[in-house]
CSV table of C-alpha atoms in Angstrom, one decimal:
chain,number,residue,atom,x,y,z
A,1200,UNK,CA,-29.6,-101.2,-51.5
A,1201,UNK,CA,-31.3,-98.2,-50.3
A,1202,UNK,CA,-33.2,-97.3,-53.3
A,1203,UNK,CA,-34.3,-101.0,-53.3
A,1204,UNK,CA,-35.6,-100.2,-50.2
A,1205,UNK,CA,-37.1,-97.0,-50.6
A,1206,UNK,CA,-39.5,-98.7,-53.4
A,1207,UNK,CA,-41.1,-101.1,-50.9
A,1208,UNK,CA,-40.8,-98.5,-47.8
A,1209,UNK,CA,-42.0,-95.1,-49.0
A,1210,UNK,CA,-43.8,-92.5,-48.4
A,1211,UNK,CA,-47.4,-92.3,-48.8
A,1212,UNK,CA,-49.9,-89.3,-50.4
A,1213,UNK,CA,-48.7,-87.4,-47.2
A,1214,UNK,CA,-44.2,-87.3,-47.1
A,1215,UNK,CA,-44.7,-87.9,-43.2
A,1216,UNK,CA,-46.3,-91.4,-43.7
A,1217,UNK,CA,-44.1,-94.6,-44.2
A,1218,UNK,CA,-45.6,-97.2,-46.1
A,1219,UNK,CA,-44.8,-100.8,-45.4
A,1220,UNK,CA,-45.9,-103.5,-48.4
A,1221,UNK,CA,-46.5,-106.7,-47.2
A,1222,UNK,CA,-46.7,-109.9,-49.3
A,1223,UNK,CA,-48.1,-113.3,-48.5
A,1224,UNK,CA,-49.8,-116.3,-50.6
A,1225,UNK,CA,-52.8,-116.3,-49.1
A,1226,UNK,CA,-56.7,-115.6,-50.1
A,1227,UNK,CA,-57.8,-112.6,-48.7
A,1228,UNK,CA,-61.0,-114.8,-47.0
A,1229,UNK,CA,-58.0,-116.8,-44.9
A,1230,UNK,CA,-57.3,-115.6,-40.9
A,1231,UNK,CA,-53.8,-114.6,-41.4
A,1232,UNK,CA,-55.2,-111.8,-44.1
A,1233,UNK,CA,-57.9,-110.7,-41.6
A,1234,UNK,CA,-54.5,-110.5,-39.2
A,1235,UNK,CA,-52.9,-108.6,-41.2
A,1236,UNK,CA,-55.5,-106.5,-41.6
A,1237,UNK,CA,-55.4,-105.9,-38.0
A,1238,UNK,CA,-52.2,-105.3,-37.6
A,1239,UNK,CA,-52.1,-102.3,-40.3
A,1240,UNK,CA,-55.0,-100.8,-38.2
A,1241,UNK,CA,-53.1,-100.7,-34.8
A,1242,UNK,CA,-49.8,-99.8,-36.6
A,1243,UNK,CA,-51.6,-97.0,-37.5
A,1244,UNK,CA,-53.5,-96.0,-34.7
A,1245,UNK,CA,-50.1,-96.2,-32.7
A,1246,UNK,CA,-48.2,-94.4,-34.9
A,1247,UNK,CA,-50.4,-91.6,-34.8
A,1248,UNK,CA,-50.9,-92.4,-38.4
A,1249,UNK,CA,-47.2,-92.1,-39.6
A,1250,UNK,CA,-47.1,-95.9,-40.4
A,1251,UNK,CA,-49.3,-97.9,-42.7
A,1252,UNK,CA,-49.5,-101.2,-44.0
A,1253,UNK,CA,-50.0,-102.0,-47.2
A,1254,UNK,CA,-50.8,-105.8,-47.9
A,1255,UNK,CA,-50.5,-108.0,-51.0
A,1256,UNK,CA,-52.2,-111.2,-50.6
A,1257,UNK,CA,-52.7,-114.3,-53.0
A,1258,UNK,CA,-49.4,-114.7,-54.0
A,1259,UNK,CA,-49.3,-111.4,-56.0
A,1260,UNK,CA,-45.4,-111.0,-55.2
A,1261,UNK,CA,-44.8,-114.4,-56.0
A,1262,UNK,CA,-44.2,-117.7,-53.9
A,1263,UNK,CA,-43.2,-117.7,-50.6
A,1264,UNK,CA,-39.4,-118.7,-51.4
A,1265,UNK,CA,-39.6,-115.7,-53.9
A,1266,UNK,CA,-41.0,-113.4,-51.3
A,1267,UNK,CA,-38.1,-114.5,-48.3
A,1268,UNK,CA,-35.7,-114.0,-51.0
A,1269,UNK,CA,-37.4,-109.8,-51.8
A,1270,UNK,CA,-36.9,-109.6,-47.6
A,1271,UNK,CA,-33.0,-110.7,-48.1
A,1272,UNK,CA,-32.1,-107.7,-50.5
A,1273,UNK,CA,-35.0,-105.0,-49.0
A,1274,UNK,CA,-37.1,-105.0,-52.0
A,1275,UNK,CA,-40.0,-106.0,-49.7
A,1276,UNK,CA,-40.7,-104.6,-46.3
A,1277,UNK,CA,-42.9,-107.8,-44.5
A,1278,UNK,CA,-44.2,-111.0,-45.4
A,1279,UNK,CA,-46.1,-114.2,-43.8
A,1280,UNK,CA,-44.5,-117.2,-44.8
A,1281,UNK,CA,-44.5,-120.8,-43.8
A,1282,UNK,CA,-41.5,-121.7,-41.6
A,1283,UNK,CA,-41.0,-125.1,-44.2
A,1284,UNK,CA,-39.4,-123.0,-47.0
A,1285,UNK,CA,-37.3,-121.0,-44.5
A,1286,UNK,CA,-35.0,-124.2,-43.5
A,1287,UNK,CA,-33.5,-123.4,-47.0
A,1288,UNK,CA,-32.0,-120.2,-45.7
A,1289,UNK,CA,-32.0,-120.9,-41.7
A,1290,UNK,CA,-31.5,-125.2,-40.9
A,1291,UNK,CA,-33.0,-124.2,-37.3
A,1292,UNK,CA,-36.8,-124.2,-39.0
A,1293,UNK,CA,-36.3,-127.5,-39.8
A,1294,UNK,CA,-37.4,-128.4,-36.2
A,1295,UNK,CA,-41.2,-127.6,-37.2
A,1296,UNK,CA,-41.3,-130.2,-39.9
A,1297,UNK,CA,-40.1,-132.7,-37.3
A,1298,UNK,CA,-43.5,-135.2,-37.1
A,1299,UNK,CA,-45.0,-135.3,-33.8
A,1300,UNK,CA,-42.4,-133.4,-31.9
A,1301,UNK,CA,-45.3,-131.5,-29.9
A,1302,UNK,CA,-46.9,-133.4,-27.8
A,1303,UNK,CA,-50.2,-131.3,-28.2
A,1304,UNK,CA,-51.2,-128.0,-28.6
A,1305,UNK,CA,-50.7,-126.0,-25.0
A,1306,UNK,CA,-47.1,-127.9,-25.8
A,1307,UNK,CA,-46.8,-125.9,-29.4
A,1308,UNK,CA,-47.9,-122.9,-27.9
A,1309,UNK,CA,-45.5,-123.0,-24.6
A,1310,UNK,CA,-42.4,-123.5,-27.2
A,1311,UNK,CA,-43.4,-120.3,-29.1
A,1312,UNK,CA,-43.8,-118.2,-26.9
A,1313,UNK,CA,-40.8,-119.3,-24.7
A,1314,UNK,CA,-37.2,-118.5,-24.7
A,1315,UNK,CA,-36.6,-121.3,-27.8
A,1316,UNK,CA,-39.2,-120.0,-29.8
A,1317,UNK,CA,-36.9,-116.6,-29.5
A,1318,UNK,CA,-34.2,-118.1,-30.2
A,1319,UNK,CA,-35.7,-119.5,-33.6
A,1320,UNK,CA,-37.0,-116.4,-34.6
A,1321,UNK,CA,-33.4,-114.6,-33.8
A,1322,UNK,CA,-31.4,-117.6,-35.5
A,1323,UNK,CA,-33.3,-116.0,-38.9
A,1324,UNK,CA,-30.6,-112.8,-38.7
A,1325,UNK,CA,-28.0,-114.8,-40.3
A,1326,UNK,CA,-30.1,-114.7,-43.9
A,1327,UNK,CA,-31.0,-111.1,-43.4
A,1328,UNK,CA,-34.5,-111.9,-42.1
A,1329,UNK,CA,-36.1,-110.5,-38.3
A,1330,UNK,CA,-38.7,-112.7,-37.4
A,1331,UNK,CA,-41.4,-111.1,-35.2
A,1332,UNK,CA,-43.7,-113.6,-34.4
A,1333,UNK,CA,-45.9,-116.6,-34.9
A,1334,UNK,CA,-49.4,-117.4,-36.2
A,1335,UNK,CA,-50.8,-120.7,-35.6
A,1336,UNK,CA,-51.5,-122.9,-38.8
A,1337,UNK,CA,-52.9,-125.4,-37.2
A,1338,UNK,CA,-51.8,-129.1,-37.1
A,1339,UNK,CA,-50.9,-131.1,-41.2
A,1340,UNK,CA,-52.5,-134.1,-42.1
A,1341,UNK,CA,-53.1,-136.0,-45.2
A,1342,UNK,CA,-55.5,-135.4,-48.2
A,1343,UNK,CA,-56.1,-137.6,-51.0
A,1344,UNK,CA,-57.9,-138.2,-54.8
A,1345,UNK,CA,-58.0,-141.7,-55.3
A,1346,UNK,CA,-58.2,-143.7,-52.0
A,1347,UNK,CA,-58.2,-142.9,-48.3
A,1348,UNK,CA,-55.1,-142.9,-46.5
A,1349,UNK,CA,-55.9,-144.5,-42.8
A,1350,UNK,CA,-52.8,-146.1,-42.0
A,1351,UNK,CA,-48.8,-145.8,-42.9
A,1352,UNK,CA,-49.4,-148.5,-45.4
A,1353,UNK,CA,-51.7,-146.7,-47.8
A,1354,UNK,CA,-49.0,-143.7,-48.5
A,1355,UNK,CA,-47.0,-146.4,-50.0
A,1356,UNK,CA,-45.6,-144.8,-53.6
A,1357,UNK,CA,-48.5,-142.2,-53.3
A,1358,UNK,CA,-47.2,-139.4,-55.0
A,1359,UNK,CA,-47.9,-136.6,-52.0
A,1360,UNK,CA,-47.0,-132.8,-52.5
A,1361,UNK,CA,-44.9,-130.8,-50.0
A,1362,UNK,CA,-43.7,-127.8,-49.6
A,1363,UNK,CA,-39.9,-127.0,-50.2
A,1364,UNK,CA,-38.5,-128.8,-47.2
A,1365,UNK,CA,-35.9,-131.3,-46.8
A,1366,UNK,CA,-37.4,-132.2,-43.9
A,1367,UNK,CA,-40.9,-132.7,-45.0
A,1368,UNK,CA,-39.7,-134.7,-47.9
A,1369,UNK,CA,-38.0,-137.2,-45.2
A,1370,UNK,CA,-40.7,-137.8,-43.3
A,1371,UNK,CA,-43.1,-138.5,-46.4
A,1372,UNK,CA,-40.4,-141.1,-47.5
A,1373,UNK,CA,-40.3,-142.6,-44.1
A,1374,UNK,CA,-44.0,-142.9,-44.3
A,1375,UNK,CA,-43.3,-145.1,-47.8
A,1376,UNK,CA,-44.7,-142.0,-49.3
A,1377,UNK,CA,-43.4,-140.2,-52.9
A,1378,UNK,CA,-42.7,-136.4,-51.9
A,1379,UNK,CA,-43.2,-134.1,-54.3
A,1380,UNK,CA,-42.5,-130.1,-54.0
A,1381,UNK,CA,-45.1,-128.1,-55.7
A,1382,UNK,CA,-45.9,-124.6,-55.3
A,1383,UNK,CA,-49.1,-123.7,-53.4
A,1384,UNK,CA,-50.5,-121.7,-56.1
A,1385,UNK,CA,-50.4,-124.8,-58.7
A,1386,UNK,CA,-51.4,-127.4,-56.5
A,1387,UNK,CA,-55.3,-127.9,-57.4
A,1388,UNK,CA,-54.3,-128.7,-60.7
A,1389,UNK,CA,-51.7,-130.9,-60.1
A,1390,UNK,CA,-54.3,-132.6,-57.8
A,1391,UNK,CA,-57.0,-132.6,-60.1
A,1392,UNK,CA,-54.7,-133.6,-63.0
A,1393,UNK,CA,-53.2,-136.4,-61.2
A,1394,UNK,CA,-49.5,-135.1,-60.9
A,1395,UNK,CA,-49.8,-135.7,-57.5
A,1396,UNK,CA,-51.9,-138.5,-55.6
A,1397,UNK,CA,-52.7,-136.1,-52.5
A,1398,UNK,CA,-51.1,-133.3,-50.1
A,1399,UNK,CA,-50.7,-131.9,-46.1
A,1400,UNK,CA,-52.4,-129.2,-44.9
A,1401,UNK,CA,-54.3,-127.8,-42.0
A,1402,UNK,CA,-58.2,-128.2,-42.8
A,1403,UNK,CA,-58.5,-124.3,-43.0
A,1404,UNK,CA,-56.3,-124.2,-45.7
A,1405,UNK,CA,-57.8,-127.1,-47.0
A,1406,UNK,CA,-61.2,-125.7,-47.3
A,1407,UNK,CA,-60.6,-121.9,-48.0
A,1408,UNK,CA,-58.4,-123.6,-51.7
A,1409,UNK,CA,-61.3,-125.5,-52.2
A,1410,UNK,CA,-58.9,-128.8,-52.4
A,1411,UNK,CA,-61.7,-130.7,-50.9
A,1412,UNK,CA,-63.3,-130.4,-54.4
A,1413,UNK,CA,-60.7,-132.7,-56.3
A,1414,UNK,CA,-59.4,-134.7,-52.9
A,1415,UNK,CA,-62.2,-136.4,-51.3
A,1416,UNK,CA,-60.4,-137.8,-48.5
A,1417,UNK,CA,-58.9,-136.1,-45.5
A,1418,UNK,CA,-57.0,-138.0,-42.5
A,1419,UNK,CA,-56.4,-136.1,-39.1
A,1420,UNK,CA,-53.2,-137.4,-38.4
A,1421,UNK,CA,-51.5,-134.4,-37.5
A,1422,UNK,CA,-48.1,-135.2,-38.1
A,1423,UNK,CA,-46.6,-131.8,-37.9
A,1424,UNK,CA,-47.4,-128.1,-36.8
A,1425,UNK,CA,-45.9,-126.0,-38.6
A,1426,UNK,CA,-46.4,-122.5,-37.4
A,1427,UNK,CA,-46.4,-119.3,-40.1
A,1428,UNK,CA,-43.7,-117.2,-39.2
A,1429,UNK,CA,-44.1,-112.9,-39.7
A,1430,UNK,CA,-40.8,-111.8,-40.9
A,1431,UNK,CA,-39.7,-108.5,-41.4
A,1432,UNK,CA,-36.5,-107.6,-43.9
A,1433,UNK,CA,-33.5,-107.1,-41.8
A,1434,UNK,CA,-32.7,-104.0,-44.0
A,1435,UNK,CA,-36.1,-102.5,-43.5
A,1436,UNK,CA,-36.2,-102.8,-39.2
A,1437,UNK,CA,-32.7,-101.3,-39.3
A,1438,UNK,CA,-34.5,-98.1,-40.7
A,1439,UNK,CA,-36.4,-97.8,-38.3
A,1440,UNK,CA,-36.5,-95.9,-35.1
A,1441,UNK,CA,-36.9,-97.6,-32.1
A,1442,UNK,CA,-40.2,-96.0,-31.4
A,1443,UNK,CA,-41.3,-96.9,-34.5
A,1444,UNK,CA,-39.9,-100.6,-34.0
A,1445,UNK,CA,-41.8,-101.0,-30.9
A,1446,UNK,CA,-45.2,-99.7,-32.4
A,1447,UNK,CA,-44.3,-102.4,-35.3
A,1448,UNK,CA,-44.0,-105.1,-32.8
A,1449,UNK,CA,-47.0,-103.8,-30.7
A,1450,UNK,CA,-49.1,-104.1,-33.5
A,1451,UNK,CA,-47.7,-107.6,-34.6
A,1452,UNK,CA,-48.2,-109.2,-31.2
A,1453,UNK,CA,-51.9,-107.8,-31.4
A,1454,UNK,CA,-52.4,-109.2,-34.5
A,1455,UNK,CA,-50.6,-113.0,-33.6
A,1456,UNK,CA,-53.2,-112.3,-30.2
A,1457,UNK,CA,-56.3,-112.1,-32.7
A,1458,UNK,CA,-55.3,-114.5,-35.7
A,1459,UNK,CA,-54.6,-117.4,-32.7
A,1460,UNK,CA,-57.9,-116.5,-30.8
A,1461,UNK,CA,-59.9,-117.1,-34.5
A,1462,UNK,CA,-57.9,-120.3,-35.9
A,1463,UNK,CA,-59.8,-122.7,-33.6
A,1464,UNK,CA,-63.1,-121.7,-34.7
A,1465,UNK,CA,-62.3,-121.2,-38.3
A,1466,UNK,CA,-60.7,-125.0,-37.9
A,1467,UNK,CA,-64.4,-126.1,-36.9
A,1468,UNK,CA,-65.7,-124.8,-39.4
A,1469,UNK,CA,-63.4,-125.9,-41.9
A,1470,UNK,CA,-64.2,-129.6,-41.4
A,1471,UNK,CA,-68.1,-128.9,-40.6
A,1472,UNK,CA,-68.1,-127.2,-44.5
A,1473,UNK,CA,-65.5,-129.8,-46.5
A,1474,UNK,CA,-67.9,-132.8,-44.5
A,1475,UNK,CA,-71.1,-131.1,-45.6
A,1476,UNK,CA,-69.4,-130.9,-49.2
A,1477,UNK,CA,-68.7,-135.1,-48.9
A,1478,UNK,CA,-65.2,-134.9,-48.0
A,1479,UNK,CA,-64.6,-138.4,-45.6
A,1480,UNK,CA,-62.8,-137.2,-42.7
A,1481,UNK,CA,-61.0,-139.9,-40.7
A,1482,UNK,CA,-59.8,-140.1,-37.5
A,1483,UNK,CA,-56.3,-141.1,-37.6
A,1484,UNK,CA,-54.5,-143.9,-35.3
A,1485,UNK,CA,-51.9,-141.3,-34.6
A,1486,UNK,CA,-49.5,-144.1,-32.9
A,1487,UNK,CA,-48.9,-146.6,-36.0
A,1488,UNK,CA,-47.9,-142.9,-37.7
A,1489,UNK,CA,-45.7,-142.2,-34.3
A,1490,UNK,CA,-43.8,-145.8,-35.2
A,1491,UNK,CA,-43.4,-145.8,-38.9
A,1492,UNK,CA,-41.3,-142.7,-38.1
A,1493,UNK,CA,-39.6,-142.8,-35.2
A,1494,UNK,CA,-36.4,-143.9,-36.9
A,1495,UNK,CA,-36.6,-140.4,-38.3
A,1496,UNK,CA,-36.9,-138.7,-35.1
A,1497,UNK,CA,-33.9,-141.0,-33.1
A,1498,UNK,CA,-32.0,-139.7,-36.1
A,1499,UNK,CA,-32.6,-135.8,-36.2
A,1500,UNK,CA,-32.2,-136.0,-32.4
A,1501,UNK,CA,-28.9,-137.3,-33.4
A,1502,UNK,CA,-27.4,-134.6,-35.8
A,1503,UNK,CA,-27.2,-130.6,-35.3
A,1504,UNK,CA,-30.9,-130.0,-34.2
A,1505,UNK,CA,-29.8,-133.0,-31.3
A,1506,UNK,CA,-29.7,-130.3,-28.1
A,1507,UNK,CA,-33.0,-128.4,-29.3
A,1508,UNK,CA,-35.1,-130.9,-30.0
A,1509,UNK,CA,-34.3,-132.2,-26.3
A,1510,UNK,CA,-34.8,-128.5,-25.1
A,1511,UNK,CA,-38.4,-129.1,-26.7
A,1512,UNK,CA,-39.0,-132.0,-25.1
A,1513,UNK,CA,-38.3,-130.6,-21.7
A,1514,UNK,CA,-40.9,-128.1,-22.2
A,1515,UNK,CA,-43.9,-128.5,-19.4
């Protein structure tokens, strides 16, 4: 285990240097990169230059399952992933894929950065992961080929892709939806080859993998926000000295300050550029969405996530 860790933790040109690679899916052009960036810069800076950052962006290490699962056996120091594929490992992210838990975004926001947004990053231990921190990702709604989706009625039997989340894939079928899980990285073809009738994202997302070109239609719905989650392998933070811990998570809440600060405006322009393009972006009735799957909700409330879900809801 430790030489599987010494080959994504080593030492740079210079022995006194440790290097930390860092995979994610994303383009290089997309905020959480730029974040990412940042954070390498500060880690450095802090360090006094005996840390660096090395990142690996656009799936290069593989797909976010693939790159949780290098964290778990310390063959990968960092990654950013979506918290939907972690409720495989860790049943607590399924919260996040719960539609229209948050009530808006200051809501989001307060739960993250409270004592239960802790406590969802600290339930990760259990499958080897730290979690040390959250970028936003915006709000999901729909996207389509063929036909605009305005209300509940029109996902019926559309084939829509997800990510890998037992959740997710409930709530589509509540909506009368077809879920379908399909990797990020082959999605625009599925799209534009039909495999799949439409997907959810935020509209950065959206824009930057140039989806907009195959699926004309985009609903602000906003059924779920789904926050990325910065995880760090469990093996690889218990090699670290504390000092060198706290720089780590220093330079991480610097970097979740930044990427938050720039998501709004890269949002903006997401929809100004995919409108400009001819996308159709419709404003959703959010409460005939709120109905169709609010059987869903008095049922989650009702199983293990039962007592969080009301902590949530207490939130102020």
């Amino acid at each position: 285990m430790a030489l599987m860790t010494l080959l994504l933790v080593s030492c740079g040109a210079q022995q006194d240097v440790m290097v930390l690679r860092v995979g994610h899916s994303l383009d290089p052009s997309h905020t959480v990169h730029k974040a990412m960036l940042k954070m390498g810069e500060r880690l450095q800076q802090l360090s006094g230059g005996t840390m660096a950052i090395e990142l690996y962006p656009s799936g290069q290490l593989g797909s976010e399952r693939e790159l949780i699962e290098l964290l778990q056996i310390g063959s990968l120091a960092m990654t950013k992933v979506s918290a939907s594929p972690l409720e495989g490992f860790v049943p607590t992210m399924k919260l996040f894929n719960i539609p229209y838990l948050f009530r808006d975004q200051e809501h989001f926001f307060k739960v993250l950065d409270s004592d239960i947004g802790r406590d969802i990053l600290a339930s990760l231990k259990s499958a080897q992961l730290l979690g040390l921190g959250y970028y936003d990702a915006g709000s999901r709604s729909f996207y389509t080929t063929k036909k605009p989706v305005v209300t509940p009625a029109d996902l019926a039997s559309v084939k829509i892709r997800v990510q890998e989340s037992q959740a997710a894939m409930a709530m589509i079928r509540a909506l009368g939806g077809n879920p379908t899980p399909i990797s990020w990285g082959e999605l625009y073809t599925a799209l534009q080859q039909g495999v799949v009738d439409g997907a959810e994202n935020n509209p950065p997302s959206f824009y930057l993998s140039r989806h907009y070109e195959v699926a004309p239609y985009y609903i602000l719905d906003e059924h779920t926000s789904v926050p990325d989650v910065i995880l760090i392998s469990r093996y690889v933070w218990e090699r670290l000295s504390e000092q060198q811990q706290a720089w780590l998570q220093q330079a991480v809440d610097e970097s979740v300050d930044f990427q938050r600060a720039q998501w709004q405006l890269d949002t903006e322009a997401a929809l100004a550029a995919v409108q400009e393009a001819g996308v159709q972006v419709i404003s959703a009735d959010k409460s005939q969405f709120k109905q169709q799957v609010s059987g869903l909700i008095n049922e989650l409330k009702a199983g293990e996530l039962g007592a969080m879900i009301q902590r949530i809801e207490e939130v102020q």
